[in-house]
Short mmCIF file of C-alpha atoms and ligand atoms in Angstrom, two decimals:
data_model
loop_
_atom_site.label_atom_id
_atom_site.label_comp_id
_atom_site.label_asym_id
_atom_site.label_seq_id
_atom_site.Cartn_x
_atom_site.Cartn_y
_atom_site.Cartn_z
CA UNK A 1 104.87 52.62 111.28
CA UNK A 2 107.13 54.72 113.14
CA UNK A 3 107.18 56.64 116.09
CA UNK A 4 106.80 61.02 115.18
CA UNK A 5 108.73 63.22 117.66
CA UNK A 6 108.05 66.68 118.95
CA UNK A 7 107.79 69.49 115.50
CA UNK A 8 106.04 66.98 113.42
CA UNK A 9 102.86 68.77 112.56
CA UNK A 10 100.81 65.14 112.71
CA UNK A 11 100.94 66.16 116.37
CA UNK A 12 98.77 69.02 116.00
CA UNK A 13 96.18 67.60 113.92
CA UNK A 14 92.75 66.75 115.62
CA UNK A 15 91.82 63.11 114.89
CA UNK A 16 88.95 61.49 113.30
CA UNK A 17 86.70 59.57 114.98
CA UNK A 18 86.70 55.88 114.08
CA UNK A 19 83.74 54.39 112.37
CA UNK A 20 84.90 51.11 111.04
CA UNK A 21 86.04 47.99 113.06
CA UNK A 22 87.57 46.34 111.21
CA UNK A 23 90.75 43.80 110.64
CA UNK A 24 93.27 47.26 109.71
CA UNK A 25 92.24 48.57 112.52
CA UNK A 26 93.32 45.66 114.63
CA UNK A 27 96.07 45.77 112.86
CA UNK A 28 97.00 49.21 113.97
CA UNK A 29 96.50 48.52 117.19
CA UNK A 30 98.65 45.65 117.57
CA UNK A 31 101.81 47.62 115.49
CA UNK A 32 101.01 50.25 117.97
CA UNK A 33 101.07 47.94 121.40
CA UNK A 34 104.51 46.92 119.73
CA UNK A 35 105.73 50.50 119.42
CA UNK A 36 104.96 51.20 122.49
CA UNK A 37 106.28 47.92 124.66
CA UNK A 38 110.09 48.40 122.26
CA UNK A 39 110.09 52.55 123.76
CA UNK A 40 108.81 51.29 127.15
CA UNK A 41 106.12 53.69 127.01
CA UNK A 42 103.11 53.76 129.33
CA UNK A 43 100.49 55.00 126.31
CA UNK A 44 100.54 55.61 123.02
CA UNK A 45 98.35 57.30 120.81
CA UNK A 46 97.69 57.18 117.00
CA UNK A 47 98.86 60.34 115.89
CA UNK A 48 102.35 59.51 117.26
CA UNK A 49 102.74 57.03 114.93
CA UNK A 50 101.08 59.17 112.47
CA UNK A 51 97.65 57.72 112.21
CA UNK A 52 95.03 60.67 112.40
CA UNK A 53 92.48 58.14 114.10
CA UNK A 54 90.92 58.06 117.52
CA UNK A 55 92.21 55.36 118.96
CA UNK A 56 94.83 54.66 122.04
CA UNK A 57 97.02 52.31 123.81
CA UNK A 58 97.53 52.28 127.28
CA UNK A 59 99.72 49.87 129.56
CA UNK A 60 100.85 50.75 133.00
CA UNK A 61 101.34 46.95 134.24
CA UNK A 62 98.61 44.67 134.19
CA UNK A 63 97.13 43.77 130.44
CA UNK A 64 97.53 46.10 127.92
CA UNK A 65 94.33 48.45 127.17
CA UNK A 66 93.14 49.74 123.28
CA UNK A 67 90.38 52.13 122.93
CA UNK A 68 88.67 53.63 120.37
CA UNK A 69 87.22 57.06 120.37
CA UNK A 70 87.72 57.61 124.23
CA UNK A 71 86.47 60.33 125.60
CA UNK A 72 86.55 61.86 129.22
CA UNK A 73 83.00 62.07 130.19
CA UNK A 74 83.81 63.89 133.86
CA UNK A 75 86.35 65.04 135.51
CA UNK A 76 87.46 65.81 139.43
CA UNK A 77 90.18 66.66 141.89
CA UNK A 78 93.44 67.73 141.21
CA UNK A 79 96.51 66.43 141.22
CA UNK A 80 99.93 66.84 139.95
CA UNK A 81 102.15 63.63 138.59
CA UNK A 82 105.55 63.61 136.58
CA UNK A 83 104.74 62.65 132.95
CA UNK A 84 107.16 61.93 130.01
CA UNK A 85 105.82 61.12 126.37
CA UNK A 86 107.13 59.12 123.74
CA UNK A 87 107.11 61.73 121.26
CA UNK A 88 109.60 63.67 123.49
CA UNK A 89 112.62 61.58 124.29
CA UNK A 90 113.90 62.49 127.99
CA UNK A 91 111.49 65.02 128.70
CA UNK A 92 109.45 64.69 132.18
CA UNK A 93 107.37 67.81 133.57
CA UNK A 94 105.18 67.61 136.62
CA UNK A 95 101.65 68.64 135.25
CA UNK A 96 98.34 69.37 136.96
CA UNK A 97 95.07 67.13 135.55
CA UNK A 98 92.37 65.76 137.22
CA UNK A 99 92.77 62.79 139.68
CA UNK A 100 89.91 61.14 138.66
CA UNK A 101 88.04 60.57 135.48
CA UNK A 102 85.34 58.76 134.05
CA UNK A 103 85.22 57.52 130.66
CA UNK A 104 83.15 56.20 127.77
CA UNK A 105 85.48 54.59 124.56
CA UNK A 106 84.80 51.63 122.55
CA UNK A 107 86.84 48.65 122.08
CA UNK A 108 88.90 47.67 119.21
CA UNK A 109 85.61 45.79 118.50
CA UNK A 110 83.28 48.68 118.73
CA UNK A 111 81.72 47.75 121.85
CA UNK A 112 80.53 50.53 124.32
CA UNK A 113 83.01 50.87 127.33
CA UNK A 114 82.49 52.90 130.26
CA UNK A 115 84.41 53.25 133.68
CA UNK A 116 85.81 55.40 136.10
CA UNK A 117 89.84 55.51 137.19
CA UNK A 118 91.63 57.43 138.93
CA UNK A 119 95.99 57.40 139.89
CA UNK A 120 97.94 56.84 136.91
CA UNK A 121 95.68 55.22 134.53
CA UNK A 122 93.54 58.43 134.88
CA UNK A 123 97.02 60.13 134.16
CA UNK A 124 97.83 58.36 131.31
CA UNK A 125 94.44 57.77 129.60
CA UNK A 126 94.08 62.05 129.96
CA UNK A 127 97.67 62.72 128.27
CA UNK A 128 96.69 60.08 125.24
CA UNK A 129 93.46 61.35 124.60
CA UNK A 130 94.70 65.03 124.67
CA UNK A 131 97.18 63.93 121.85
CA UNK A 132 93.64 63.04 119.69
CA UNK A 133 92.78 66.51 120.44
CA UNK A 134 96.54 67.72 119.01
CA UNK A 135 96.80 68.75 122.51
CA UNK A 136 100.88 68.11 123.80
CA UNK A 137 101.51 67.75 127.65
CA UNK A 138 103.84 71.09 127.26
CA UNK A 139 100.86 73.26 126.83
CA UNK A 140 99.75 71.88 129.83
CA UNK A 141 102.42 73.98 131.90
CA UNK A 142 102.81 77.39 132.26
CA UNK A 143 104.50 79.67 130.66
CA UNK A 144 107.10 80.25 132.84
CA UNK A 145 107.98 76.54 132.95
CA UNK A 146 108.04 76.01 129.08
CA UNK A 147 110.49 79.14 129.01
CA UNK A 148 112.50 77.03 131.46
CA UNK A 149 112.51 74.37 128.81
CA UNK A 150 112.98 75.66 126.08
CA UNK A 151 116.49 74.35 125.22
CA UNK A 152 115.62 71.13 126.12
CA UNK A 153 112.35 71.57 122.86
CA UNK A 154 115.13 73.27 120.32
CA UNK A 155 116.82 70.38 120.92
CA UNK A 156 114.26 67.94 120.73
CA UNK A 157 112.98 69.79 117.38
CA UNK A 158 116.18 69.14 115.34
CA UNK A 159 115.51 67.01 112.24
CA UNK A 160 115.07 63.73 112.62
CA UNK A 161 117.62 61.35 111.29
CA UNK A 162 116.14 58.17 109.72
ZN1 LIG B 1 102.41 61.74 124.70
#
């Protein structure tokens, strides 16, 4: 398992929903809590370590958080928070989302979850479950601002050495 930067087209795939719990998928989520605690990430989902499943990892502190198939059920305020993402090394944009969320997932077990956040957790569960969507936090700026940028993505879209 490795982590897949900006240009791979695993990014842009949507995901498919997760039907089995089951030991490999444990197993995924543990390789992926490790992925994410060795980049110092905040979240991490699948396709970014180029599994085309549903499922997400989220830490911002206190214990670390897997769900499977989440989904944002409703949405309110605004707000507007720096972000960064693993799959683009040294690239933070201020974004616009919704301050507060509620959602339903399931855990790695398949049990029914639903709760409502808001701050940062909102923030980062909304970025991870865009990626299951193929959905990249630079479409969620405008135009104007990814022009701006656009060095910094040429760059970032070099080949990647191995
Ligand atoms: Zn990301």
């Amino acid at each position: 398992m490795e982590l897949i930067l900006y240009q791979n087209k695993i990014l842009r795939e949507k995901c498919g929903e997760i039907k089995e719990f089951d030991r490999d998928l444990e197993n995924t989520a543990s390789e992926m809590l490790g992925i994410m605690y060795k980049n110092n990430g905040v979240g991490l989902s699948a396709p970014q370590v180029g599994i085309g499943k549903r499922l997400i990892a989220v830490n911002i502190g206190q214990a670390p958080v897997v769900l499977a198939n989440p989904k944002v059920m409703e949405k309110s305020g605004k707000e507007i928070m720096e972000e960064g993402c693993l799959s683009f090394p040294g690239l933070f944009l201020k974004i616009e989302r919704p301050g507060r969320i509620k959602v339903k997932a399931q855990s790695i077990k398949g049990e029914s979850i639903e709760f409502e956040t808001k701050g940062l957790l909102a923030r980062v569960l909304q970025h991870e479950i865009d990626h299951l969507d193929g959905i990249l936090f630079i479409d969620r700026i405008g135009f104007f601002k990814r022009w701006k940028i656009r060095k910094k993505l040429k760059e970032l879209a070099k080949p990647q050495k191995t």
